[in-house]
Tab-separated table of C-alpha atoms and ligand atoms in Angstrom:
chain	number	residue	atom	x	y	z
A	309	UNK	CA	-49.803	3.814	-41.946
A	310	UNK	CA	-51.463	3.924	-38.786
A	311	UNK	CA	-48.457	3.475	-36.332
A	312	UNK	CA	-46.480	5.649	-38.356
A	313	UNK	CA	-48.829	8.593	-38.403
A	314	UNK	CA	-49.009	8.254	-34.688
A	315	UNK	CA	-45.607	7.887	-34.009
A	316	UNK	CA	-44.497	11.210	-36.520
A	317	UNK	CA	-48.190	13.322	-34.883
A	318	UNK	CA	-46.247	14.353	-31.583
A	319	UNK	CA	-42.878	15.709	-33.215
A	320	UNK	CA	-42.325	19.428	-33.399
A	321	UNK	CA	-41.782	20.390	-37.092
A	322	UNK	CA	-41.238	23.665	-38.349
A	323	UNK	CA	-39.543	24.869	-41.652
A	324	UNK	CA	-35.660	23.839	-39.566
A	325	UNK	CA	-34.887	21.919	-36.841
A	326	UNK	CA	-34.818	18.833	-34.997
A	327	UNK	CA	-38.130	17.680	-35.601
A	328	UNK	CA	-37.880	17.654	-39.786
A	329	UNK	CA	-34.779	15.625	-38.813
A	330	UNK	CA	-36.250	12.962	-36.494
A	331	UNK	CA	-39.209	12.991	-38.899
A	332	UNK	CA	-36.937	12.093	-41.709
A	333	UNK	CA	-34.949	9.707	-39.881
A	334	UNK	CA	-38.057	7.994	-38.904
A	335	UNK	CA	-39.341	7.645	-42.699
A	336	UNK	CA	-35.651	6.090	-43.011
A	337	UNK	CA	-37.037	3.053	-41.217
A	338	UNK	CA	-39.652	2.671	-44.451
A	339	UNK	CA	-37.951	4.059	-47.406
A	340	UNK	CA	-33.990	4.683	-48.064
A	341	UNK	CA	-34.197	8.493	-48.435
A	342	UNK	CA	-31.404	10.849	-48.386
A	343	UNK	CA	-31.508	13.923	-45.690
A	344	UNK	CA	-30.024	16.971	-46.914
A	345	UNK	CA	-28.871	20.136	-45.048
A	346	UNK	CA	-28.355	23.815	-46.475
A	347	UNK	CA	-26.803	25.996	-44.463
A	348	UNK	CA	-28.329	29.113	-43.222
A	349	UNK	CA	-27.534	32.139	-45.106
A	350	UNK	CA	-27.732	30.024	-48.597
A	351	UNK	CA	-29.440	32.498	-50.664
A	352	UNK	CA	-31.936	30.511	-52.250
A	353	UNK	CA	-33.886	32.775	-55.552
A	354	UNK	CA	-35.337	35.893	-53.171
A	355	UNK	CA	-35.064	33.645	-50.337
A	356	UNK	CA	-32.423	33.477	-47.292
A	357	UNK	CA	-32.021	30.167	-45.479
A	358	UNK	CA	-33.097	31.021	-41.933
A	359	UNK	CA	-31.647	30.591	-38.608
A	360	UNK	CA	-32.378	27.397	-37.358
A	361	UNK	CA	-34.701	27.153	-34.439
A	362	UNK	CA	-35.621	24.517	-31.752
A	363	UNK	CA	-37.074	24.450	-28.372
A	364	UNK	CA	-36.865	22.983	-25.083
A	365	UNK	CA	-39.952	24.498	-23.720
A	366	UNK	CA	-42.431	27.214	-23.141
A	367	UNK	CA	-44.823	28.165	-21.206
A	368	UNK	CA	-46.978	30.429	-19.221
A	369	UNK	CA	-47.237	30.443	-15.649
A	370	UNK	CA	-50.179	32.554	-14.329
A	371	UNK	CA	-50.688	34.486	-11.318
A	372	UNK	CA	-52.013	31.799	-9.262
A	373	UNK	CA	-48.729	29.427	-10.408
A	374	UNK	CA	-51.234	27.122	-12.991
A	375	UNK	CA	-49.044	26.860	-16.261
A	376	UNK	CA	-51.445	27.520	-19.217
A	377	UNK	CA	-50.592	27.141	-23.289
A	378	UNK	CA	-48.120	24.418	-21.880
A	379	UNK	CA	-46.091	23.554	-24.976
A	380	UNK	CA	-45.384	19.899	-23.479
A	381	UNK	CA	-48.584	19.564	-23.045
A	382	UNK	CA	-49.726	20.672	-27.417
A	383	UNK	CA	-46.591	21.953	-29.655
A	384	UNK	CA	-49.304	24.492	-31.581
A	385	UNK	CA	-49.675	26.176	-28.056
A	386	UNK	CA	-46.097	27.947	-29.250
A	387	UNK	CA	-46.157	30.067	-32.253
A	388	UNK	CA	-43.700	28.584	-34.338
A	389	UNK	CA	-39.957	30.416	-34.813
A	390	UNK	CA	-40.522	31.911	-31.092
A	391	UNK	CA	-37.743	34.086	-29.647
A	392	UNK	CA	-36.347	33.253	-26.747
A	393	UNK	CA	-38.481	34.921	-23.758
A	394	UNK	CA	-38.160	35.149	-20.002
A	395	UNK	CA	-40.245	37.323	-18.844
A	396	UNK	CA	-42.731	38.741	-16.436
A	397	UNK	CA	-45.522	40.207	-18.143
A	398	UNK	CA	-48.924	41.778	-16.783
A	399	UNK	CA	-52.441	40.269	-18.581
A	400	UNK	CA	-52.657	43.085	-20.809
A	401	UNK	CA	-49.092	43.380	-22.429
A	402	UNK	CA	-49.245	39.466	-22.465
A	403	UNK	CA	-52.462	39.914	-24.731
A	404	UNK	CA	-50.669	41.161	-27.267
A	405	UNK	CA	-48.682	38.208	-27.614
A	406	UNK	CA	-51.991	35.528	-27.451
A	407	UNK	CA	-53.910	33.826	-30.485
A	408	UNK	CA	-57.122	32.407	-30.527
A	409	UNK	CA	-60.199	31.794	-33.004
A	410	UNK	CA	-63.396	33.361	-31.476
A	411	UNK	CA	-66.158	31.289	-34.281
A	412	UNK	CA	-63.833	28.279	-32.936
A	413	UNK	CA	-63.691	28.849	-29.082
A	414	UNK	CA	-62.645	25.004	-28.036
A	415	UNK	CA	-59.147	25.147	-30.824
A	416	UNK	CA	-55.863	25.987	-30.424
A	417	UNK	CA	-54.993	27.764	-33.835
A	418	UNK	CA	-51.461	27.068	-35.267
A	419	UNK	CA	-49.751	30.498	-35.782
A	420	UNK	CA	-45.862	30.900	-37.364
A	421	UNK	CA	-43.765	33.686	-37.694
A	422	UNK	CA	-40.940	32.603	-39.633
A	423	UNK	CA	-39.053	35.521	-40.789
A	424	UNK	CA	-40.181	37.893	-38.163
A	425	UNK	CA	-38.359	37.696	-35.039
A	426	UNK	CA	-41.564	37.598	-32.497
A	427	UNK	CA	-43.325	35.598	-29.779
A	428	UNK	CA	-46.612	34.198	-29.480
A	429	UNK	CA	-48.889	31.386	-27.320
A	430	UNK	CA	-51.811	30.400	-29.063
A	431	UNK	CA	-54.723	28.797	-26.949
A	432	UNK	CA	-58.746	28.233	-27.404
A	433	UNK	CA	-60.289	31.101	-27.010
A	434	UNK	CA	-62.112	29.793	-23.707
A	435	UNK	CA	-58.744	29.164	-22.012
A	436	UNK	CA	-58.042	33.260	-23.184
A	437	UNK	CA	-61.216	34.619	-21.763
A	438	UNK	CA	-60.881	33.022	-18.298
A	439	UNK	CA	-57.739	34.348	-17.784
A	440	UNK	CA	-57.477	37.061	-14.618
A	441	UNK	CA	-55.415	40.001	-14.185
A	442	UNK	CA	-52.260	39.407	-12.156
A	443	UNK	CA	-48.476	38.923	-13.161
A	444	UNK	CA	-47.511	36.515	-15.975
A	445	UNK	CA	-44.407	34.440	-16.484
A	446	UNK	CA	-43.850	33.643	-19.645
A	447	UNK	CA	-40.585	31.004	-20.758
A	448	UNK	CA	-39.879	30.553	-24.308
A	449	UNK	CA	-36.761	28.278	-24.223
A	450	UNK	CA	-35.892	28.096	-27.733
A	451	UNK	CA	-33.203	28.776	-29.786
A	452	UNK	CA	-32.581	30.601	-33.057
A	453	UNK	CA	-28.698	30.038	-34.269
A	454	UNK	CA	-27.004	29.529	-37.589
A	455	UNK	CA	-27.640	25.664	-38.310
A	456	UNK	CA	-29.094	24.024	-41.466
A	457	UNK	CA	-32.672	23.712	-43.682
A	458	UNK	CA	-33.158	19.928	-43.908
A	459	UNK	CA	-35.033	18.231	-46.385
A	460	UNK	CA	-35.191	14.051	-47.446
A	461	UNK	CA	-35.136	13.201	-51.363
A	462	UNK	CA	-35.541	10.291	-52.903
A	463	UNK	CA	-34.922	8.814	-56.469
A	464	UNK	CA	-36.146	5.801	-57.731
A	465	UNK	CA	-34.448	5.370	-60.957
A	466	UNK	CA	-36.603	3.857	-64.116
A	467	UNK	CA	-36.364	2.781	-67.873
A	468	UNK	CA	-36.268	6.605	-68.503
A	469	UNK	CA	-34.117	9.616	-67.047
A	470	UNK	CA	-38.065	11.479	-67.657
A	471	UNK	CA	-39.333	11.951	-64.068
A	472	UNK	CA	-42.163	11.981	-62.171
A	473	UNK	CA	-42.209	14.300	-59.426
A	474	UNK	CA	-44.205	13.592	-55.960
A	475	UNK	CA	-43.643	16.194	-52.998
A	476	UNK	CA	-44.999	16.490	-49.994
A	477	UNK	CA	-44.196	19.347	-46.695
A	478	UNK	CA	-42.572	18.096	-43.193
A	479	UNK	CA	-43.153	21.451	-41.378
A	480	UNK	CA	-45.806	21.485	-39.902
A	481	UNK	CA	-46.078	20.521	-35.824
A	482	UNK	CA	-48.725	18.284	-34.298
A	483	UNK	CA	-51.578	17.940	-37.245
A	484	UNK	CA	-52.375	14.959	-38.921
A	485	UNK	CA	-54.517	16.047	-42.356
A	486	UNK	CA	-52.464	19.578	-43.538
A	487	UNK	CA	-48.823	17.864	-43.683
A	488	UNK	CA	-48.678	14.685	-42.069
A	489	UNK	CA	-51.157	12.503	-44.146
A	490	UNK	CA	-49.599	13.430	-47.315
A	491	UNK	CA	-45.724	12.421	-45.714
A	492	UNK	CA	-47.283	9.006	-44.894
A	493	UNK	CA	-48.649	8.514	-48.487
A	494	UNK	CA	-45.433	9.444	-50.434
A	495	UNK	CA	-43.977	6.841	-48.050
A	496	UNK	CA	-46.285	4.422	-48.224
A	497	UNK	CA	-46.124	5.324	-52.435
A	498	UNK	CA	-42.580	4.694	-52.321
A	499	UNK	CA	-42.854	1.258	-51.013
A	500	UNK	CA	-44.938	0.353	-53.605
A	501	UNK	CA	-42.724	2.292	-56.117
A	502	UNK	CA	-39.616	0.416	-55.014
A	503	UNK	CA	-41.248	-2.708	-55.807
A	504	UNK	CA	-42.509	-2.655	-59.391
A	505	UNK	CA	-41.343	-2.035	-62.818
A	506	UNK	CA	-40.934	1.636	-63.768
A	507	UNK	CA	-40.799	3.501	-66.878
A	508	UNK	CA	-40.442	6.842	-65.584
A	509	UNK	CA	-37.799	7.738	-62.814
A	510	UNK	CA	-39.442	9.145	-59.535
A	511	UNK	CA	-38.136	11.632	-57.314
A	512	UNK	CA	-39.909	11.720	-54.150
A	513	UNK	CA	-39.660	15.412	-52.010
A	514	UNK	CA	-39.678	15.438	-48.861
A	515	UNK	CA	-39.319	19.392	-47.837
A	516	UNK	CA	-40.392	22.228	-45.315
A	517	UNK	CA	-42.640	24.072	-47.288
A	518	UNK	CA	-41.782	27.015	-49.515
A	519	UNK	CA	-38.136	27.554	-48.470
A	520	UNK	CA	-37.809	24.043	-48.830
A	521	UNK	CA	-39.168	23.504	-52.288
A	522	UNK	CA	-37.322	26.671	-53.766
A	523	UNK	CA	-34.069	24.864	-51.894
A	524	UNK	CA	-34.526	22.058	-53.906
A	525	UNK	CA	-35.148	24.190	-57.300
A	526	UNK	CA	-32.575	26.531	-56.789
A	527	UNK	CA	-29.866	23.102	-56.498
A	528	UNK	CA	-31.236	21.705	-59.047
A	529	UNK	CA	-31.990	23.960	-62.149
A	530	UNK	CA	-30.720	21.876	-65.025
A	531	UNK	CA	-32.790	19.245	-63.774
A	532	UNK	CA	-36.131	20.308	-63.936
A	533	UNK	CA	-36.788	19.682	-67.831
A	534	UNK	CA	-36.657	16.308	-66.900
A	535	UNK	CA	-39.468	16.843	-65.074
A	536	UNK	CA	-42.417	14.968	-66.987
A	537	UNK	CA	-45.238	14.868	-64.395
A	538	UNK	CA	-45.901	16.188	-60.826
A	539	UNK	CA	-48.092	16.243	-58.039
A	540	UNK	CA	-47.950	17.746	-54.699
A	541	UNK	CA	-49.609	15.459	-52.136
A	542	UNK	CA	-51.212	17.390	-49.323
A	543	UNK	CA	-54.614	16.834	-47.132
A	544	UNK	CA	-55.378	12.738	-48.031
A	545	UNK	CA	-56.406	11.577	-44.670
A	546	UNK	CA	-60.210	13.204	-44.147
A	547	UNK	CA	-62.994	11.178	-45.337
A	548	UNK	CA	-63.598	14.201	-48.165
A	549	UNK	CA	-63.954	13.666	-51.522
A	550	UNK	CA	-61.423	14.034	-54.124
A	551	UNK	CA	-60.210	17.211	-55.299
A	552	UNK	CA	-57.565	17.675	-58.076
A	553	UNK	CA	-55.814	21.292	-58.559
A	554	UNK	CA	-54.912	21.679	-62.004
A	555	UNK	CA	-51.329	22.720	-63.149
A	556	UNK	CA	-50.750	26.133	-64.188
A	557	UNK	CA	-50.885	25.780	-67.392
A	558	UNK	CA	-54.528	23.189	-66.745
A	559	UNK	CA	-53.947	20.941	-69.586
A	560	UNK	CA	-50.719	19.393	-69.046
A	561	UNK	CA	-50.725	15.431	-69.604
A	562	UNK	CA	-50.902	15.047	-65.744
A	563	UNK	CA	-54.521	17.653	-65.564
A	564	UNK	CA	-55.670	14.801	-68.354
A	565	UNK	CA	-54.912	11.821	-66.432
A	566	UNK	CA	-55.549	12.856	-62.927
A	567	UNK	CA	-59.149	13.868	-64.263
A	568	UNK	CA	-59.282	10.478	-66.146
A	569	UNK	CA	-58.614	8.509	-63.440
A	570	UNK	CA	-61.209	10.657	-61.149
A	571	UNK	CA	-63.572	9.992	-63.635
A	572	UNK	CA	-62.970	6.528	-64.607
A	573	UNK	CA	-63.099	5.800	-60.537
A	574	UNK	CA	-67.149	7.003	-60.424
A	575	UNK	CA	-65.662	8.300	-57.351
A	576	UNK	CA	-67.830	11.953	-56.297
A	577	UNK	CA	-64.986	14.558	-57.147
A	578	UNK	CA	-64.048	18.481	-57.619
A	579	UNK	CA	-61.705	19.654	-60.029
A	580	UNK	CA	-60.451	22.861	-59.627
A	581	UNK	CA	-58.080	25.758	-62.066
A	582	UNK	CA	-54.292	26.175	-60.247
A	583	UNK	CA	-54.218	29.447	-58.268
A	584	UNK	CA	-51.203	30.929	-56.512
A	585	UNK	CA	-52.138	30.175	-52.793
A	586	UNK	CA	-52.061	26.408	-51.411
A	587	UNK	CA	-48.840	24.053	-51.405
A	588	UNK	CA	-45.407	23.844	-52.846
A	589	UNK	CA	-47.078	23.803	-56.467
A	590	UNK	CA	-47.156	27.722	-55.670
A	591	UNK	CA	-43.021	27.202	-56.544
A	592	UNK	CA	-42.827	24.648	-59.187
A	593	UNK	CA	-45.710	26.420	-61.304
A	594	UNK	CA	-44.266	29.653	-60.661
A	595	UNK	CA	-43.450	30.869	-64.470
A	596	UNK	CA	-39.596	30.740	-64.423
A	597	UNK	CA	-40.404	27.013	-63.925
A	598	UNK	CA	-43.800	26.242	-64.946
A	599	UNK	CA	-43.712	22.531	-64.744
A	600	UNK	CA	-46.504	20.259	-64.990
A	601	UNK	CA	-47.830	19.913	-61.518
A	602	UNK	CA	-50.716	19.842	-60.006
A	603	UNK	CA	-52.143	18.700	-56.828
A	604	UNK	CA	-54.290	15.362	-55.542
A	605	UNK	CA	-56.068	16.468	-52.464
A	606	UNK	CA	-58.885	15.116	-50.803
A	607	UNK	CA	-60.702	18.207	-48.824
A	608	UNK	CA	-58.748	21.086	-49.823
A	609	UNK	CA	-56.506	23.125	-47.041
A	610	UNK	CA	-58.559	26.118	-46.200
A	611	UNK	CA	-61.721	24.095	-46.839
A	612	UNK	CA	-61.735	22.123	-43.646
A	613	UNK	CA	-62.752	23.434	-40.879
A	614	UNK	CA	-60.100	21.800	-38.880
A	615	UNK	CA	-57.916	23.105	-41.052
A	616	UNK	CA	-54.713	24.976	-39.556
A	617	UNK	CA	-56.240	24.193	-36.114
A	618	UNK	CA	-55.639	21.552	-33.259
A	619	UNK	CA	-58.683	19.728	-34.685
A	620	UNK	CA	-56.887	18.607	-37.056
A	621	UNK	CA	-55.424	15.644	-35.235
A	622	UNK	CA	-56.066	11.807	-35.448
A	623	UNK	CA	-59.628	11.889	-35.479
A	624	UNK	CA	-59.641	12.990	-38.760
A	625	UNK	CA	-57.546	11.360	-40.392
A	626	UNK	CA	-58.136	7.446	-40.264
A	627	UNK	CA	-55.733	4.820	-42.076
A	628	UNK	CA	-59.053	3.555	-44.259
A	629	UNK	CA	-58.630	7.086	-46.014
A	630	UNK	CA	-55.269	7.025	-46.606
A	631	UNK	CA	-55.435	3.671	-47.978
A	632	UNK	CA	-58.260	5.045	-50.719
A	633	UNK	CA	-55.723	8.255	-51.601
A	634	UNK	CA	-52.722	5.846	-51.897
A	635	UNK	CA	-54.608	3.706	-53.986
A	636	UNK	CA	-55.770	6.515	-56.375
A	637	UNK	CA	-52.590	7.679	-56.742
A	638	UNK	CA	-51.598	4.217	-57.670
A	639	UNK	CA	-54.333	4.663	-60.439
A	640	UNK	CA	-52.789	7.951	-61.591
A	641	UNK	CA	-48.799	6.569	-61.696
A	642	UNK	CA	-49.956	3.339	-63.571
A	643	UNK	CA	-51.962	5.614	-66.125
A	644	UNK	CA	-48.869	7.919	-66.566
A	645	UNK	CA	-46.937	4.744	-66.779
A	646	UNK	CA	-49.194	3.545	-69.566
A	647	UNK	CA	-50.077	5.897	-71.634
A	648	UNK	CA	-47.026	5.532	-74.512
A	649	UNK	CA	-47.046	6.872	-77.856
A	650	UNK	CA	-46.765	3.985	-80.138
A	651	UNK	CA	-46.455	3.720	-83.927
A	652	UNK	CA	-47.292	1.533	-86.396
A	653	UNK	CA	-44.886	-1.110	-88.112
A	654	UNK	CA	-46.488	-0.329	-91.368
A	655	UNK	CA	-49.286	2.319	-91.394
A	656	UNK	CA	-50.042	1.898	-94.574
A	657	UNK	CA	-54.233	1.137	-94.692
A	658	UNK	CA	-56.125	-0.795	-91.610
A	659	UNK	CA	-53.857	-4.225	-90.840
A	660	UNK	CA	-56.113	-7.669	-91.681
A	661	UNK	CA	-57.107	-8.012	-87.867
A	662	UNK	CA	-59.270	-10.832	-88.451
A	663	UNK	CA	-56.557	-12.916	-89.747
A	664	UNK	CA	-54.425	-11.893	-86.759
A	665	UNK	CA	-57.464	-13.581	-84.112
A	666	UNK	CA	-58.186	-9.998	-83.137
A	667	UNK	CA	-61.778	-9.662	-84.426
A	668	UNK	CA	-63.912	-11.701	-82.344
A	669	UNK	CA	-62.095	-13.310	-79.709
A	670	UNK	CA	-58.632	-12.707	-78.007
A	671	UNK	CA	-57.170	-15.734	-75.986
A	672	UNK	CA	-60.666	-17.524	-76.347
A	673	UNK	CA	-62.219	-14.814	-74.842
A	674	UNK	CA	-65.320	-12.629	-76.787
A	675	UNK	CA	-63.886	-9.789	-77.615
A	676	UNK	CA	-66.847	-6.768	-76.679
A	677	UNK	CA	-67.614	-3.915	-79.355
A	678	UNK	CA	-65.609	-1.277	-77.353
A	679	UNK	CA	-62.387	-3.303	-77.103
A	680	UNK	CA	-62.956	-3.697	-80.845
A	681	UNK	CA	-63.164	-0.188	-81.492
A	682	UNK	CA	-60.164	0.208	-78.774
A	683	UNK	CA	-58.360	-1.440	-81.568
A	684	UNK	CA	-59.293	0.242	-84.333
A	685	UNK	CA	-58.288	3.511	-82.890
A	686	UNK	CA	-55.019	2.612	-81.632
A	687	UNK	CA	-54.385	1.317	-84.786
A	688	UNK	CA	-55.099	4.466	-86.828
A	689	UNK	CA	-54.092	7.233	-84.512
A	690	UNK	CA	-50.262	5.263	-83.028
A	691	UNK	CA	-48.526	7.577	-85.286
A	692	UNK	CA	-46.281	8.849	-83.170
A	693	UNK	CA	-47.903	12.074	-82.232
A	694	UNK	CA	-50.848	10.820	-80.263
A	695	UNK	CA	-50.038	9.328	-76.457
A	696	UNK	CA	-52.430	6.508	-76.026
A	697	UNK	CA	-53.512	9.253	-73.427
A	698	UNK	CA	-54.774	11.715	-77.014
A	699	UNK	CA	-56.765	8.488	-78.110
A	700	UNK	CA	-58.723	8.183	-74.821
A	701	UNK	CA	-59.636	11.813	-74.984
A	702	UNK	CA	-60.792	12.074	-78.245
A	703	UNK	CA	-61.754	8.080	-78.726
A	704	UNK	CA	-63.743	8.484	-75.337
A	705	UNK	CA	-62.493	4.796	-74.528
A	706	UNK	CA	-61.396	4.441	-71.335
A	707	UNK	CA	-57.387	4.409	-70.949
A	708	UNK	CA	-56.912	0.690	-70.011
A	709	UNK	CA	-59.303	-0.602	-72.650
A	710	UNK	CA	-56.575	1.086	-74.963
A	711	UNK	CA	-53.885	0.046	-73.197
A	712	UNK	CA	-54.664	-3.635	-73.225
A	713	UNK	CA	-55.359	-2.659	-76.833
A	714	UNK	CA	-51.649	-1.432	-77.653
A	715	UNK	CA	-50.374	-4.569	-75.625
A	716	UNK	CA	-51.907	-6.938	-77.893
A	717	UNK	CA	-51.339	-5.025	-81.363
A	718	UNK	CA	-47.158	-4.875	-79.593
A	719	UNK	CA	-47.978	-8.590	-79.148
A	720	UNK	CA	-48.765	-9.140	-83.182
A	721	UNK	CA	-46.186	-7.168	-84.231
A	722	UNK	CA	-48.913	-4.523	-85.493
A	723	UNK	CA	-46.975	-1.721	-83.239
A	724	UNK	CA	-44.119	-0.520	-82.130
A	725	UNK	CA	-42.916	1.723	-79.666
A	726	UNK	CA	-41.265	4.564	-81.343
A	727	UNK	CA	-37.762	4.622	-79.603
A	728	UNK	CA	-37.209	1.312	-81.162
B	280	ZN	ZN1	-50.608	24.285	-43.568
């Protein structure tokens, strides 16, 4: 996870271009997914496909020939979706066209203008106050042309046409935390994914944000019911505590589990209500959708002070946390995987357990007074309305103990999954 997050930091991503591509075609090395390319002009909901844009270079060469805001030198030095510029400027109509953040005088802020056809450097605000009247030079060699949005998808096909939806953002340019770190885990996710027995079917987004996601909803509209579960990953790699972002709605089978598993880890952690700012959930919870997503983060964007900033680079984000967030959201997809809603073979009064070895011991081993009661409430509540999931919540038995619990009373022909 390391080498990879290293090898995509460098690459200049925006919402088009070549650097989503060569991102994607680098995560091709891991994981098989599909690129996919919508032509500008595709009217996508309210939204237009944009130009394309990509750049060659930019800079600014002051009056004494020094080049400052050197966009070989850091990509967030140009505001992303420049327009071309050659141009000799004086320090004062140059201003105009300069970023910084004052409280933050030693960052380069990372500033994008999208739909807006402007120009912009961004710098530390140091670099900005030492600058001296005189001439300025300024070279924006980039282009803005009819092309493509490109986005990666990948399905991973289980026991179920129900999905599970995991999306992450590849637009953003050089930082590691806000973008990057959550690209890394849904790769590193679908390795792990690829590998094991699934239930559900996973579709794994890989998209600029906004544009991108409504791309992807506005292709595939009779598709989303089959949505089951969701999360957008974003901001795993600090050493931050947990936070999960509810789903709109805030009680959706995924708010239940994602807080169980928080819980259930004795790991510190915030849980927060869904608003409309943040990630891609913004789209798939808007209410002409309204699926159930929400959002695994560890330090939330805007909460970090690195956030949005060239701080935000690999000193933050260190392989040890990623390997924590991966495996909690390991914990979450085997939950989801687990929690089934069973029924019973014959419901009529409590089964003999005892006479089934279920009382005191299973498999030689003491059987403990919560597994017991594990199977007494499977037992009466598998009707076929309650998910193992409603029996943890109102049981307050953790979700494996009832698990295991289902698995045996399967195992003695006690239960049954309902499709059968
Ligand atoms: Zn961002």
């Amino acid at each position: 996870m390391d080498i990879l997050l290293k090898r995509l930091f460098p690459i200049c991503r925006s919402i088009t271009g070549n650097g989503v591509r060569e991102t994607l075609r680098i995560l091709q090395e891991h994981v098989a997914i599909e690129i996919r390319e919508l032509q500008t002009g595709t009217q996508v909901f309210d939204w237009t496909v944009p130009r394309e844009w990509n750049v060659r270079n930019a800079y600014i060469e002051g009056p004494d020939g020094k080049r400052i805001a050197d966009f070989s030198v850091n990509n967030l030095h140009l505001m992303s979706y420049s327009v071309p510029v050659d141009a000799k400027l004086s320090l004062g109509q140059l201003r105009e066209h300069l970023y910084s953040i004052p409280e933050q005088p030693d960052l380069i802020p990372y500033k994008t203008s999208y739909y807006e056809p402007r120009w912009g450097f961004c710098l530390t605000h140091n670099e900005l106050q030492s600058l001296k009247e005189g001439e300025y030079h300024v070279v924006i060699d980039s282009t803005l042309i009819d092309g493509s949005l490109t986005y990666g998808e990948l399905i991973l096909p289980g026991k179920s046409k129900e999905e599970v939806l995991l999306s992450c953002y590849v637009c953003h340019p050089s930082m590691a935390n806000d973008n990057l770190s959550g690209v890394v885990l849904l790769t590193a996710l679908a390795k792990v994914l690829s590998s094991t027995r699934r239930r559900f079917s996973y579709r794994l987004l890989f998209v600029p944000e906004t544009i991108g996601a409504l791309a992807w909803l506005a292709q595939n509209q009779d598709r989303v019911q089959m949505i089951r579960h969701g999360l957008v990953a974003t901001c795993v790699g600090d050493n931050g505590q947990f936070t999960y972002k509810r789903s709109r709605h805030g009680n959706r089978e995924i708010d239940l589990i994602v807080q169980r598993v928080l819980r259930e880890s004795g790991k510190h952690h915030t849980v927060i209500d869904f608003f409309p700012m943040g990630s891609d959930e913004r789209q798939y919870c808007s209410p002409g959708f309204d699926l159930p997503v929400g959002s695994l983060m560890r330090t939330m964007y805007y909460k970090f002070p690195q956030y949005h900033t060239s701080a935000d680079n690999l000193d933050l984000v260190k392989g040890e946390h990623l390997s924590e967030s991966i495996s909690m959201y390991v914990d979450v997809l085997d939950a989801l995987e687990s929690t089934d809603t069973l029924v019973r073979v014959d419901a009529r009064g409590e089964p003999q357990i005892g006479r089934r070895g279920l009382y005191d011991s299973v498999g030689g081993a003491v059987i403990t007074d919560d597994q017991r009661k594990a199977i007494m409430w499977v037992l009466n509540f598998s009707d076929g309305t309650h998910s193992l999931l409603d029996i943890a919540e109102r049981s307050g038995l953790s979700l494996p103990y009832l698990t295991e619990a289902a698995r045996l009373l399967q195992e003695k022909g006690l239960l049954r999954n309902q499709a059968n």
